[in-house]
Structure formats: structure tokens, C-alpha cells
Amino acid sequence: MKNDKKILVAAVLGLMAFSGNSVKAESDYAGLKAAIANATQNTEYTYNLENSISGDSALGTMQGTGYALTIDGHSFGISGNGEVEGIRVQEGQSLILKNIGAYTTTVNNDGKVTSVSVTDSMNGFKSPDITLFGAVYNNGTAAVTNSVFSNNTGRWGGALNNGGTISINNSVFAGNISTHNSDGSNDEGGGALHNKSNATITNSIFYGNKAKAGGAIYNNKNGVISLIDNSQFVNNELFSPASSGNFRNFTGGAIHNAGEIDKITNSYFSGNKTYNQGAAISNFKHIGEISNTIIENNISTTQVNNALGGAIYNYHKATGIDKISNVSILNNTCDGINSNALIQEIIDSKISGNSGYGIQLDSNGNITTIENTEISNNTLGGIRIKGEVAIELIKNSSFLNNGGDLNNAGAIWLNKKNMKIQADNGTTIFKGNRDKGNPAGIWVNTGGTVLTLDQINSGHMYFYDPIKGSNNFYNVNITGDGTGTLHLY
């Protein structure tokens, strides 16, 4: 036998006897329950499915300190038949779920998922009192790989509730639901995953999950997600506040972050929907980096408050977002980014075709730098700055064909705070931006505000659209090192 591990299968009065470091159990629901419940300390067992199994009682709580259980589905599924909760993993224990279920996808011409069809999965688990989780509650260490979770239901995590350490790789979450009560609890959510500790997510698909907040993932105030990489979030959505008894906290069509997310990279968000804030991502605390990611065709609509952030919403009490790099924010309903907290950098990105503003800033929504970024074809305008908010530097960027319906919105509505626009060994251009059919580049809304146009290191700046100000009163400083050019048309 492989690795000289002893395998013993026994069933006596519904209980399993184990010996050695590994076990292969009979492939039935009662056998799996026995493997979960009847263990001794510091043992390792593997349960192999030989067919799909189902049952009408909870899978139960793992027993034994140091118990390490592996469930290998071999592409078969496990079902709770819609009435019972799944597995509880206690502190000091570990669970590996691998190769559970099977699925197929359809993709678009770019290879992005448009639909998921589940053929088998870990499914139909539901907390009887809808108070905790659906399929897995982890307070120890869990690893999920090559597995499918569908149609599970729980108040804090439709499929998974993590209070320990969990890694999720190459897995699919489809049609899971995080339910909620009308008591206004502000940490309910996570159609697929509710994370309150440590998690990593790679190469996975979240499709058609639903919650009050965090249609796919809710990262709560104690949660740390170190990485979301090469994952796709498609058609996740939130419940309608108008039918839910309480209108608070309906945010994050795909992801709601109330904790720490270090990095989201190489990922895709499409078709996610919220009735309030952040159709793709709502950030209520801190995100380190969003990079190499496409966020398109997400929908933020409203029933009770203003819809904010078709792609990203950054809450005013959040620490903010450090970097948005090489991100395409395209054709979202509502603003591309609605930010009320700090964003340090937006670089090498494209914000285009959104039905609101490309970027709308309010409250504490300062941006330190926008660099090498195209802001184009946004319906209401390129950037709207409200209140005591500033963009310190816009560098080597393009504002093209943004059209505002507010007076003088155009490419940028600048309010109260000074701003520098720079061409540094590159090109900055304003062209085709409109306000009610009239050319509109930058509107300086408050007297005394200073707009600086700076050309250095052979940089070139082109204004095909006019700069205007409130009552025709505004201050423009033109600076440079003598190597660049400024073209005002």
C-alpha cells in the first residue's frame, strides 16, 4: 500500500473502528458521519467516496484533538437534502475536502465564465435554525480543493463559515445563500463564504450566490483574506432591501470587506448586483491591492438610498484602498468607483463606459495619484469631486468622451481643493468631454482653488476641451522644466 499506510474498514453497530494513519470507509452517509465523530487524538483518516451519498441528519462535529480528516469525493457528491447542517471542525483539528462534485461552464470569447452547470456537489446543507452555516463550519484548519458547493444555506456563510484558517483552491460555489433576519444584524452575509479569521482563495469560481451583504464573500471585521487570485465572481447578488424588513448594510454584490484583504489579483467580476453599494466590491475597512483584474457589467441600483459604486464602493469610515493597478472598470451601472475614503494610487487602469461617473469622490475620498489611466465614455462625467476632497496628482492620463448631465461636469468637476495635472515623459489629454452637448474639460467650482498644469521630462499636455470656473473665477498655474509642451485649444 502507498506510504505503507494501513487501511482498515470496519462497521460495527453503526460505528467505525480505525487503526493506523489512514482509513477508507464504506461510501455511505452513516459511514461518513462515523468517520467524523469517532476518532482518537492525533490521528489521520481519509474517507473515499465511491458513489454520491445523502442523508437527513447533520454530519456532525469532528472529535479528538489533533484529528485530521480528509474526504476525497472522487467527483461524487454529498447532500444534506436541504434540511441539516454539515461538518463542524473544532480548534486543533484539520479537514481536507477534495475532488467533491463535478461541474461544467460556458465561457465567452475571452474565456470568462458566463454560466455554471453543477452535476454533483456538496449540497443541500442548511442550519435548521438559520443561525450559523450551511456545509462547513471551520474553527480549525481547512483546505478545500477541486470541489463544488451548491445550494447550501446559512445565516453566516451559505456554504462555509470560517473562524480558523482556510484555503480554497480550484473550487466552485454556485447558488449558495446566506439568509438574514430583519433585526438588522450588520455582520450577516457571505453567500458562499463568511470569513472571520484567515483565508486564501485561488483559481475558484463564485457563481449565482446570494446574501444580504457579500453575495459571494463576506469578510467580517476580524477577517483577513491574504489573497484572492485568478478567481471569477459572476452573477452574485444581494437580496432586495425593500423585501427584507431592514435596509441597512446591503452592500457588496460579490465581496463585502469589513476586515483586511491584502490582495485581489488576476480576477474577474461580472453581472454582480446590489441594491445599494458596491455591485462588485464594497470596502468598509482596508484593501491592500486590486490588480490585473476586470470589473465589468455589474449593477448597482437603488430602492431605498442612492446607488453607489457599480464596480467599487469605498466606505467613508474605511482605512481605504492602497492601490488599484491594471484594472479595467467597464460598463458598470452607476459610478465605476464611488469613494468616501482614501485611495492611494490608481495606475495603468481603464475606467470606461460606466453609466454614472467614472469616479465620484465625497466625504474622505481623497486620491493621492492617478497615473497612466484612461477615463472615458462615462455617462455623467469623468471625475466628480464633492466636499473637502482632493486628488493630489493626475499624471500621464487621458480623459476622453465623458459626458455629464450636471452643469460643467465634463471630464473633471474640481471642488475646493487644489490639484496638479502633469505630463512627465508621457502624454496627458482631454478630448471630447461634454456637458449637455458643450465641450467641457475641467470645471473649477470654487474661487481660490488652484489648478496646476505641469509639463516635465518632455511631457506633452493637450486640452481640446475648455477649462472653466465658477463665475469665470479660477486659478491656473502653468509650470514645467522647459522640456515639455502645453496645448490649449
Short mmCIF file of C-alpha atoms in Angstrom, two decimals:
data_model
loop_
_atom_site.label_atom_id
_atom_site.label_comp_id
_atom_site.label_asym_id
_atom_site.label_seq_id
_atom_site.Cartn_x
_atom_site.Cartn_y
_atom_site.Cartn_z
CA MET A 1 0.00 0.00 0.00
CA LYS A 2 1.15 3.56 -0.69
CA ASN A 3 3.36 5.07 2.00
CA ASP A 4 2.98 1.84 3.98
CA LYS A 5 -0.21 3.24 5.49
CA LYS A 6 -2.54 0.67 6.92
CA ILE A 7 -6.13 0.76 5.72
CA LEU A 8 -8.92 -0.86 7.67
CA VAL A 9 -12.62 -0.80 7.01
CA ALA A 10 -14.99 -1.93 9.69
CA ALA A 11 -18.56 -1.20 10.66
CA VAL A 12 -19.87 -2.47 13.96
CA LEU A 13 -23.29 -1.31 15.23
CA GLY A 14 -23.05 1.78 13.08
CA LEU A 15 -19.62 2.75 14.46
CA MET A 16 -16.28 2.66 12.70
CA ALA A 17 -13.09 1.28 14.15
CA PHE A 18 -9.90 2.90 12.91
CA SER A 19 -6.27 1.91 13.12
CA GLY A 20 -3.07 3.12 11.56
CA ASN A 21 -2.75 6.53 9.90
CA SER A 22 -5.41 6.21 7.23
CA VAL A 23 -8.84 4.76 6.77
CA LYS A 24 -11.01 4.02 3.79
CA ALA A 25 -14.63 3.85 4.85
CA GLU A 26 -17.65 2.43 3.13
CA SER A 27 -19.23 5.01 0.88
CA ASP A 28 -22.47 5.81 2.69
CA TYR A 29 -23.73 8.76 4.71
CA ALA A 30 -23.69 6.90 8.02
CA GLY A 31 -20.13 5.84 7.38
CA LEU A 32 -19.04 9.43 6.76
CA LYS A 33 -20.77 10.56 9.95
CA ALA A 34 -18.93 7.87 11.86
CA ALA A 35 -15.61 8.96 10.35
CA ILE A 36 -16.31 12.50 11.52
CA ALA A 37 -17.46 11.60 15.02
CA ASN A 38 -15.45 8.56 16.09
CA ALA A 39 -11.83 9.45 16.22
CA THR A 40 -9.00 9.42 18.67
CA GLN A 41 -6.45 12.11 19.31
CA ASN A 42 -3.69 12.86 16.79
CA THR A 43 -4.96 10.51 14.10
CA GLU A 44 -5.24 10.98 10.35
CA TYR A 45 -8.02 9.41 8.32
CA THR A 46 -9.10 9.51 4.70
CA TYR A 47 -12.66 8.82 3.65
CA ASN A 48 -13.10 7.99 -0.04
CA LEU A 49 -16.45 8.32 -1.75
CA GLU A 50 -17.30 5.50 -4.13
CA ASN A 51 -20.69 6.99 -5.05
CA SER A 52 -22.75 10.06 -4.21
CA ILE A 53 -24.32 9.96 -0.75
CA SER A 54 -27.11 11.81 1.08
CA GLY A 55 -28.71 11.90 4.49
CA ASP A 56 -31.28 13.61 6.67
CA SER A 57 -29.16 14.28 9.77
CA ALA A 58 -26.29 16.66 10.42
CA LEU A 59 -22.86 15.34 9.53
CA GLY A 60 -21.75 16.38 13.00
CA THR A 61 -18.73 17.71 14.86
CA MET A 62 -15.25 16.30 14.44
CA GLN A 63 -13.95 14.74 17.65
CA GLY A 64 -10.46 14.30 19.02
CA THR A 65 -7.74 16.92 19.44
CA GLY A 66 -5.32 16.79 16.54
CA TYR A 67 -7.74 14.81 14.38
CA ALA A 68 -7.03 15.27 10.66
CA LEU A 69 -9.74 14.11 8.29
CA THR A 70 -9.55 14.00 4.51
CA ILE A 71 -12.69 13.48 2.46
CA ASP A 72 -11.89 12.59 -1.16
CA GLY A 73 -15.02 12.77 -3.27
CA HIS A 74 -13.61 11.27 -6.47
CA SER A 75 -16.08 13.60 -8.27
CA PHE A 76 -19.07 12.28 -6.28
CA GLY A 77 -21.26 14.48 -4.09
CA ILE A 78 -22.58 14.73 -0.55
CA SER A 79 -26.10 16.02 0.11
CA GLY A 80 -27.93 17.08 3.24
CA ASN A 81 -31.25 17.04 1.41
CA GLY A 82 -31.96 20.67 2.26
CA GLU A 83 -32.65 20.28 5.99
CA VAL A 84 -29.47 19.70 8.04
CA GLU A 85 -26.14 21.35 8.65
CA GLY A 86 -22.84 19.87 7.52
CA ILE A 87 -19.49 19.45 9.28
CA ARG A 88 -18.11 21.33 12.29
CA VAL A 89 -14.32 21.47 12.64
CA GLN A 90 -13.03 22.37 16.09
CA GLU A 91 -9.87 24.18 17.11
CA GLY A 92 -6.83 21.93 16.81
CA GLN A 93 -8.42 19.79 14.09
CA SER A 94 -7.98 19.83 10.33
CA LEU A 95 -10.24 18.97 7.43
CA ILE A 96 -9.33 18.46 3.77
CA LEU A 97 -12.15 18.38 1.25
CA LYS A 98 -11.02 17.43 -2.23
CA ASN A 99 -12.49 16.27 -5.51
CA ILE A 100 -16.08 16.60 -4.31
CA GLY A 101 -18.60 17.01 -7.10
CA ALA A 102 -18.36 17.99 -10.75
CA TYR A 103 -19.45 20.86 -12.98
CA THR A 104 -19.25 22.36 -16.44
CA THR A 105 -19.04 26.00 -17.52
CA THR A 106 -19.78 28.07 -20.57
CA VAL A 107 -17.35 30.88 -21.36
CA ASN A 108 -17.26 33.95 -23.58
CA ASN A 109 -14.73 34.71 -26.30
CA ASP A 110 -12.27 35.89 -23.68
CA GLY A 111 -12.51 32.66 -21.76
CA LYS A 112 -14.51 34.23 -18.91
CA VAL A 113 -17.27 32.24 -17.25
CA THR A 114 -20.82 33.14 -18.26
CA SER A 115 -22.65 30.22 -16.62
CA VAL A 116 -22.02 27.21 -14.40
CA SER A 117 -23.84 23.88 -14.52
CA VAL A 118 -23.37 21.66 -11.47
CA THR A 119 -23.67 17.91 -11.95
CA ASP A 120 -22.77 16.92 -8.39
CA SER A 121 -21.55 18.74 -5.30
CA MET A 122 -21.60 19.20 -1.55
CA ASN A 123 -25.15 20.49 -1.47
CA GLY A 124 -28.40 20.89 0.38
CA PHE A 125 -26.92 21.63 3.80
CA LYS A 126 -28.84 24.12 5.88
CA SER A 127 -28.74 25.12 9.53
CA PRO A 128 -32.15 24.19 10.94
CA ASP A 129 -32.44 27.50 12.83
CA ILE A 130 -30.63 29.50 10.13
CA THR A 131 -28.17 30.83 12.68
CA LEU A 132 -24.74 29.76 11.54
CA PHE A 133 -23.63 27.92 8.42
CA GLY A 134 -24.55 25.53 5.67
CA ALA A 135 -21.96 22.94 4.67
CA VAL A 136 -18.83 23.55 6.79
CA TYR A 137 -18.08 25.47 9.96
CA ASN A 138 -14.32 25.64 10.44
CA ASN A 139 -12.70 26.69 13.70
CA GLY A 140 -9.51 24.75 13.00
CA THR A 141 -7.64 24.31 9.72
CA ALA A 142 -9.43 23.52 6.47
CA ALA A 143 -8.36 23.07 2.86
CA VAL A 144 -10.89 22.94 0.02
CA THR A 145 -9.60 21.90 -3.39
CA ASN A 146 -11.18 20.75 -6.66
CA SER A 147 -14.60 20.75 -5.02
CA VAL A 148 -18.09 22.09 -5.74
CA PHE A 149 -20.55 23.59 -3.24
CA SER A 150 -24.09 24.37 -4.36
CA ASN A 151 -27.48 25.22 -2.89
CA ASN A 152 -26.35 25.38 0.73
CA THR A 153 -27.95 27.81 3.18
CA GLY A 154 -26.78 29.52 6.37
CA ARG A 155 -27.05 32.92 8.00
CA TRP A 156 -23.29 33.47 8.32
CA GLY A 157 -21.99 31.72 5.22
CA GLY A 158 -24.28 29.78 2.93
CA ALA A 159 -21.60 27.18 2.23
CA LEU A 160 -18.64 27.94 4.51
CA ASN A 161 -18.18 29.77 7.81
CA ASN A 162 -14.51 30.16 8.67
CA GLY A 163 -13.27 31.02 12.14
CA GLY A 164 -9.91 29.31 11.75
CA THR A 165 -7.61 29.05 8.75
CA ILE A 166 -8.95 28.03 5.36
CA SER A 167 -7.50 27.71 1.86
CA ILE A 168 -9.79 27.41 -1.15
CA ASN A 169 -8.32 26.35 -4.48
CA ASN A 170 -9.78 25.37 -7.84
CA SER A 171 -13.28 25.12 -6.44
CA VAL A 172 -16.77 26.26 -7.42
CA PHE A 173 -19.50 27.86 -5.33
CA ALA A 174 -22.87 28.12 -7.08
CA GLY A 175 -26.30 29.03 -5.82
CA ASN A 176 -25.44 29.17 -2.13
CA ILE A 177 -27.48 31.53 0.06
CA SER A 178 -26.73 33.45 3.22
CA THR A 179 -30.08 34.17 4.80
CA HIS A 180 -30.78 37.03 7.21
CA ASN A 181 -33.23 38.16 9.82
CA SER A 182 -34.94 41.53 9.93
CA ASP A 183 -33.14 42.50 13.16
CA GLY A 184 -30.53 44.50 11.22
CA SER A 185 -27.52 42.43 12.26
CA ASN A 186 -24.66 44.09 10.45
CA ASP A 187 -22.36 41.11 10.06
CA GLU A 188 -24.68 38.68 8.31
CA GLY A 189 -23.66 37.65 4.85
CA GLY A 190 -21.46 35.66 2.52
CA GLY A 191 -23.48 33.55 0.13
CA ALA A 192 -20.52 31.23 -0.33
CA LEU A 193 -18.08 32.19 2.46
CA HIS A 194 -18.31 34.13 5.71
CA ASN A 195 -14.74 34.70 6.88
CA LYS A 196 -13.89 35.87 10.38
CA SER A 197 -10.29 34.68 10.54
CA ASN A 198 -7.68 33.74 7.89
CA ALA A 199 -8.40 32.74 4.30
CA THR A 200 -6.77 32.41 0.88
CA ILE A 201 -8.71 31.90 -2.35
CA THR A 202 -7.19 30.87 -5.68
CA ASN A 203 -8.41 29.61 -9.06
CA SER A 204 -12.03 29.45 -7.98
CA ILE A 205 -15.47 30.41 -9.34
CA PHE A 206 -18.27 32.08 -7.40
CA TYR A 207 -21.46 32.00 -9.43
CA GLY A 208 -25.01 32.94 -8.58
CA ASN A 209 -24.62 33.11 -4.81
CA LYS A 210 -26.86 35.41 -2.77
CA ALA A 211 -26.81 37.26 0.56
CA LYS A 212 -27.78 40.44 2.36
CA ALA A 213 -24.15 41.58 2.15
CA GLY A 214 -21.32 39.94 0.27
CA GLY A 215 -23.23 37.97 -2.34
CA ALA A 216 -20.26 35.60 -2.64
CA ILE A 217 -17.89 36.54 0.22
CA TYR A 218 -18.36 38.43 3.48
CA ASN A 219 -15.05 39.22 5.19
CA ASN A 220 -16.01 40.42 8.64
CA LYS A 221 -14.19 42.85 10.93
CA ASN A 222 -11.86 40.13 12.26
CA GLY A 223 -11.29 38.52 8.87
CA VAL A 224 -8.02 38.55 6.95
CA ILE A 225 -8.01 37.36 3.34
CA SER A 226 -4.37 37.32 2.30
CA LEU A 227 -5.04 36.59 -1.37
CA ILE A 228 -7.81 36.28 -3.94
CA ASP A 229 -6.09 35.18 -7.15
CA ASN A 230 -7.29 34.06 -10.57
CA SER A 231 -10.88 33.77 -9.43
CA GLN A 232 -14.16 34.70 -11.10
CA PHE A 233 -17.22 36.29 -9.50
CA VAL A 234 -20.23 36.12 -11.81
CA ASN A 235 -23.92 36.86 -11.25
CA ASN A 236 -23.76 37.01 -7.48
CA GLU A 237 -26.33 39.32 -5.93
CA LEU A 238 -27.89 40.75 -2.82
CA PHE A 239 -31.41 40.45 -1.51
CA SER A 240 -33.70 43.36 -2.21
CA PRO A 241 -33.83 45.66 0.84
CA ALA A 242 -37.44 46.54 0.06
CA SER A 243 -38.49 42.96 0.77
CA SER A 244 -36.24 42.38 3.75
CA GLY A 245 -37.61 44.44 6.64
CA ASN A 246 -34.38 46.38 7.28
CA PHE A 247 -32.48 48.46 4.78
CA ARG A 248 -29.08 48.64 6.46
CA ASN A 249 -25.85 47.07 5.26
CA PHE A 250 -26.96 45.71 1.89
CA THR A 251 -23.54 46.09 0.27
CA GLY A 252 -21.11 44.13 -1.88
CA GLY A 253 -22.76 42.22 -4.70
CA ALA A 254 -19.75 39.91 -4.92
CA ILE A 255 -17.49 40.85 -1.97
CA HIS A 256 -18.16 42.83 1.19
CA ASN A 257 -14.99 43.59 3.12
CA ALA A 258 -15.24 44.74 6.73
CA GLY A 259 -11.77 43.43 7.61
CA GLU A 260 -8.48 43.13 5.74
CA ILE A 261 -7.95 41.93 2.19
CA ASP A 262 -4.29 42.05 1.23
CA LYS A 263 -4.60 41.44 -2.50
CA ILE A 264 -7.16 40.76 -5.21
CA THR A 265 -5.40 39.92 -8.47
CA ASN A 266 -5.90 38.29 -11.87
CA SER A 267 -9.62 38.07 -11.22
CA TYR A 268 -12.90 38.81 -12.97
CA PHE A 269 -16.17 40.35 -11.74
CA SER A 270 -19.24 40.47 -13.97
CA GLY A 271 -23.01 40.56 -13.60
CA ASN A 272 -22.94 41.03 -9.84
CA LYS A 273 -25.78 43.09 -8.41
CA THR A 274 -26.54 45.24 -5.37
CA TYR A 275 -29.47 47.43 -4.45
CA ASN A 276 -27.25 49.78 -2.50
CA GLN A 277 -23.44 49.97 -2.58
CA GLY A 278 -20.61 48.22 -4.40
CA ALA A 279 -22.00 45.89 -7.03
CA ALA A 280 -18.68 44.06 -7.30
CA ILE A 281 -16.71 45.10 -4.19
CA SER A 282 -17.66 47.12 -1.13
CA ASN A 283 -14.77 48.07 1.15
CA PHE A 284 -15.57 49.07 4.72
CA LYS A 285 -12.03 48.72 6.09
CA HIS A 286 -8.85 48.06 4.11
CA ILE A 287 -7.79 46.51 0.81
CA GLY A 288 -4.09 46.48 0.01
CA GLU A 289 -4.22 45.99 -3.75
CA ILE A 290 -6.57 45.25 -6.60
CA SER A 291 -4.54 44.39 -9.70
CA ASN A 292 -4.73 42.77 -13.15
CA THR A 293 -8.47 42.44 -12.79
CA ILE A 294 -11.55 43.12 -14.94
CA ILE A 295 -14.70 44.52 -13.30
CA GLU A 296 -17.44 44.87 -15.90
CA ASN A 297 -21.21 44.88 -16.37
CA ASN A 298 -22.02 44.92 -12.67
CA ILE A 299 -25.20 46.64 -11.48
CA SER A 300 -25.73 48.97 -8.55
CA THR A 301 -29.34 50.08 -8.44
CA THR A 302 -31.38 51.63 -5.68
CA GLN A 303 -34.66 51.11 -3.88
CA VAL A 304 -34.05 53.00 -0.64
CA ASN A 305 -30.84 55.02 -0.85
CA ASN A 306 -28.51 56.31 -3.53
CA ALA A 307 -26.91 53.53 -5.54
CA LEU A 308 -23.16 53.89 -5.14
CA GLY A 309 -20.31 52.15 -6.93
CA GLY A 310 -21.14 49.98 -9.89
CA ALA A 311 -17.72 48.38 -9.53
CA ILE A 312 -16.18 49.54 -6.23
CA TYR A 313 -17.58 51.34 -3.20
CA ASN A 314 -15.12 52.66 -0.58
CA TYR A 315 -16.92 53.50 2.69
CA HIS A 316 -16.19 56.78 4.48
CA LYS A 317 -15.04 55.08 7.71
CA ALA A 318 -12.72 52.71 5.90
CA THR A 319 -8.94 52.91 6.02
CA GLY A 320 -9.19 52.72 2.25
CA ILE A 321 -7.51 51.05 -0.72
CA ASP A 322 -3.76 51.29 -1.23
CA LYS A 323 -3.50 50.52 -4.93
CA ILE A 324 -5.67 49.87 -7.97
CA SER A 325 -3.30 48.71 -10.70
CA ASN A 326 -4.02 47.48 -14.24
CA VAL A 327 -7.71 47.19 -13.51
CA SER A 328 -10.41 47.59 -16.16
CA ILE A 329 -13.65 49.03 -14.77
CA LEU A 330 -16.03 48.84 -17.70
CA ASN A 331 -19.72 49.32 -18.46
CA ASN A 332 -20.97 49.10 -14.91
CA THR A 333 -24.35 50.52 -13.98
CA CYS A 334 -23.75 53.53 -11.71
CA ASP A 335 -20.32 55.06 -10.96
CA GLY A 336 -17.25 53.00 -11.74
CA ILE A 337 -15.72 53.90 -8.37
CA ASN A 338 -17.59 55.68 -5.60
CA SER A 339 -15.11 56.51 -2.86
CA ASN A 340 -15.56 58.15 0.50
CA ALA A 341 -12.18 57.01 1.87
CA LEU A 342 -8.56 57.20 0.77
CA ILE A 343 -7.28 55.55 -2.41
CA GLN A 344 -3.52 55.91 -2.60
CA GLU A 345 -2.96 55.04 -6.27
CA ILE A 346 -4.87 54.28 -9.44
CA ILE A 347 -2.31 53.34 -12.08
CA ASP A 348 -2.25 51.68 -15.52
CA SER A 349 -6.03 51.27 -15.45
CA LYS A 350 -9.09 51.96 -17.60
CA ILE A 351 -12.38 53.30 -16.28
CA SER A 352 -14.80 53.45 -19.17
CA GLY A 353 -18.44 53.18 -20.21
CA ASN A 354 -19.95 53.37 -16.73
CA SER A 355 -23.45 54.82 -16.54
CA GLY A 356 -22.60 57.22 -13.71
CA TYR A 357 -19.27 58.98 -13.21
CA GLY A 358 -16.04 57.16 -13.85
CA ILE A 359 -15.03 58.17 -10.31
CA GLN A 360 -17.10 60.04 -7.73
CA LEU A 361 -15.41 61.27 -4.55
CA ASP A 362 -17.01 62.56 -1.37
CA SER A 363 -16.50 62.69 2.40
CA ASN A 364 -12.90 61.45 2.97
CA GLY A 365 -12.46 60.15 -0.56
CA ASN A 366 -9.04 61.54 -1.37
CA ILE A 367 -6.86 60.06 -4.10
CA THR A 368 -3.11 60.60 -3.95
CA THR A 369 -2.23 59.72 -7.56
CA ILE A 370 -3.93 58.75 -10.81
CA GLU A 371 -1.28 57.71 -13.35
CA ASN A 372 -1.26 56.19 -16.85
CA THR A 373 -5.00 55.72 -16.68
CA GLU A 374 -7.77 56.22 -19.23
CA ILE A 375 -11.10 57.63 -18.04
CA SER A 376 -13.50 57.60 -20.97
CA ASN A 377 -17.09 57.38 -22.15
CA ASN A 378 -18.63 57.62 -18.70
CA THR A 379 -22.19 58.91 -18.96
CA LEU A 380 -22.34 61.54 -16.20
CA GLY A 381 -18.72 62.61 -16.41
CA GLY A 382 -15.15 61.55 -15.81
CA ILE A 383 -14.49 62.53 -12.18
CA ARG A 384 -16.86 64.32 -9.78
CA ILE A 385 -15.19 65.73 -6.66
CA LYS A 386 -17.51 66.80 -3.84
CA GLY A 387 -16.85 68.34 -0.45
CA GLU A 388 -13.41 68.75 1.13
CA VAL A 389 -11.80 66.12 -1.07
CA ALA A 390 -8.66 66.21 -3.20
CA ILE A 391 -6.88 64.40 -5.98
CA GLU A 392 -3.28 65.45 -5.47
CA LEU A 393 -1.83 64.40 -8.84
CA ILE A 394 -3.14 63.22 -12.21
CA LYS A 395 -0.23 62.11 -14.38
CA ASN A 396 0.07 60.90 -17.98
CA SER A 397 -3.62 60.11 -18.21
CA SER A 398 -6.42 60.51 -20.76
CA PHE A 399 -9.94 61.89 -20.33
CA LEU A 400 -11.94 61.07 -23.44
CA ASN A 401 -15.59 61.49 -24.39
CA ASN A 402 -17.01 61.73 -20.90
CA GLY A 403 -20.40 63.43 -20.95
CA GLY A 404 -22.02 64.98 -17.90
CA ASP A 405 -25.61 65.92 -17.32
CA LEU A 406 -24.76 68.27 -14.44
CA ASN A 407 -23.61 71.76 -15.29
CA ASN A 408 -19.95 71.79 -16.30
CA ALA A 409 -19.24 68.20 -15.22
CA GLY A 410 -17.37 67.06 -18.35
CA ALA A 411 -14.02 65.44 -17.61
CA ILE A 412 -13.41 66.70 -14.06
CA TRP A 413 -15.52 68.68 -11.60
CA LEU A 414 -12.93 70.15 -9.21
CA ASN A 415 -14.23 71.39 -5.89
CA LYS A 416 -12.38 73.40 -3.19
CA LYS A 417 -9.04 71.55 -3.10
CA ASN A 418 -6.01 72.22 -5.29
CA MET A 419 -4.94 69.68 -7.92
CA LYS A 420 -1.94 69.13 -10.16
CA ILE A 421 -2.23 67.64 -13.64
CA GLN A 422 1.11 66.53 -15.05
CA ALA A 423 2.72 65.22 -18.23
CA ASP A 424 6.00 63.59 -17.20
CA ASN A 425 7.80 61.89 -20.09
CA GLY A 426 4.33 60.97 -21.35
CA THR A 427 1.05 62.44 -22.55
CA THR A 428 -1.99 63.84 -20.79
CA ILE A 429 -5.04 64.57 -22.94
CA PHE A 430 -8.56 65.97 -22.51
CA LYS A 431 -10.70 65.49 -25.60
CA GLY A 432 -14.35 65.03 -26.49
CA ASN A 433 -15.70 65.60 -22.98
CA ARG A 434 -19.14 67.25 -22.93
CA ASP A 435 -21.61 69.00 -20.71
CA LYS A 436 -25.11 68.91 -22.17
CA GLY A 437 -23.57 68.86 -25.62
CA ASN A 438 -20.99 71.58 -24.93
CA PRO A 439 -17.26 70.95 -24.67
CA ALA A 440 -16.26 70.68 -21.00
CA GLY A 441 -12.79 69.78 -19.79
CA ILE A 442 -12.32 70.89 -16.18
CA TRP A 443 -14.74 72.89 -14.08
CA VAL A 444 -13.13 74.66 -11.12
CA ASN A 445 -16.10 75.07 -8.82
CA THR A 446 -14.72 77.25 -6.02
CA GLY A 447 -12.92 80.57 -6.18
CA GLY A 448 -9.39 80.32 -4.82
CA THR A 449 -8.90 76.72 -5.92
CA VAL A 450 -5.61 76.33 -7.79
CA LEU A 451 -5.24 74.02 -10.79
CA THR A 452 -1.60 73.39 -11.75
CA LEU A 453 -0.66 72.19 -15.24
CA ASP A 454 2.89 70.80 -15.15
CA GLN A 455 4.97 69.51 -18.09
CA ILE A 456 8.37 67.93 -17.38
CA ASN A 457 10.81 65.49 -18.98
CA SER A 458 9.46 66.13 -22.49
CA GLY A 459 5.89 65.51 -21.43
CA HIS A 460 3.03 66.74 -23.62
CA MET A 461 -0.36 68.00 -22.44
CA TYR A 462 -3.34 68.57 -24.73
CA PHE A 463 -6.57 70.34 -23.79
CA TYR A 464 -9.06 70.11 -26.62
CA ASP A 465 -11.77 70.92 -24.07
CA PRO A 466 -12.04 74.19 -22.15
CA ILE A 467 -11.14 74.88 -18.53
CA LYS A 468 -13.88 76.89 -16.81
CA GLY A 469 -14.61 78.15 -13.35
CA SER A 470 -17.37 79.34 -11.06
CA ASN A 471 -18.39 82.83 -12.19
CA ASN A 472 -15.37 82.60 -14.51
CA PHE A 473 -13.09 82.89 -11.49
CA TYR A 474 -10.38 80.28 -11.09
CA ASN A 475 -6.60 80.00 -10.76
CA VAL A 476 -4.41 78.06 -13.18
CA ASN A 477 -0.66 77.75 -12.70
CA ILE A 478 1.40 76.57 -15.65
CA THR A 479 4.72 75.04 -14.59
CA GLY A 480 7.44 72.82 -16.04
CA ASP A 481 11.12 72.33 -16.69
CA GLY A 482 11.13 73.79 -20.20
CA THR A 483 11.25 70.44 -22.00
CA GLY A 484 7.52 69.75 -22.26
CA THR A 485 4.63 71.31 -24.16
CA LEU A 486 1.14 72.51 -23.30
CA HIS A 487 -1.55 72.78 -25.98
CA LEU A 488 -4.72 74.73 -25.12
CA TYR A 489 -7.43 74.71 -27.77
#
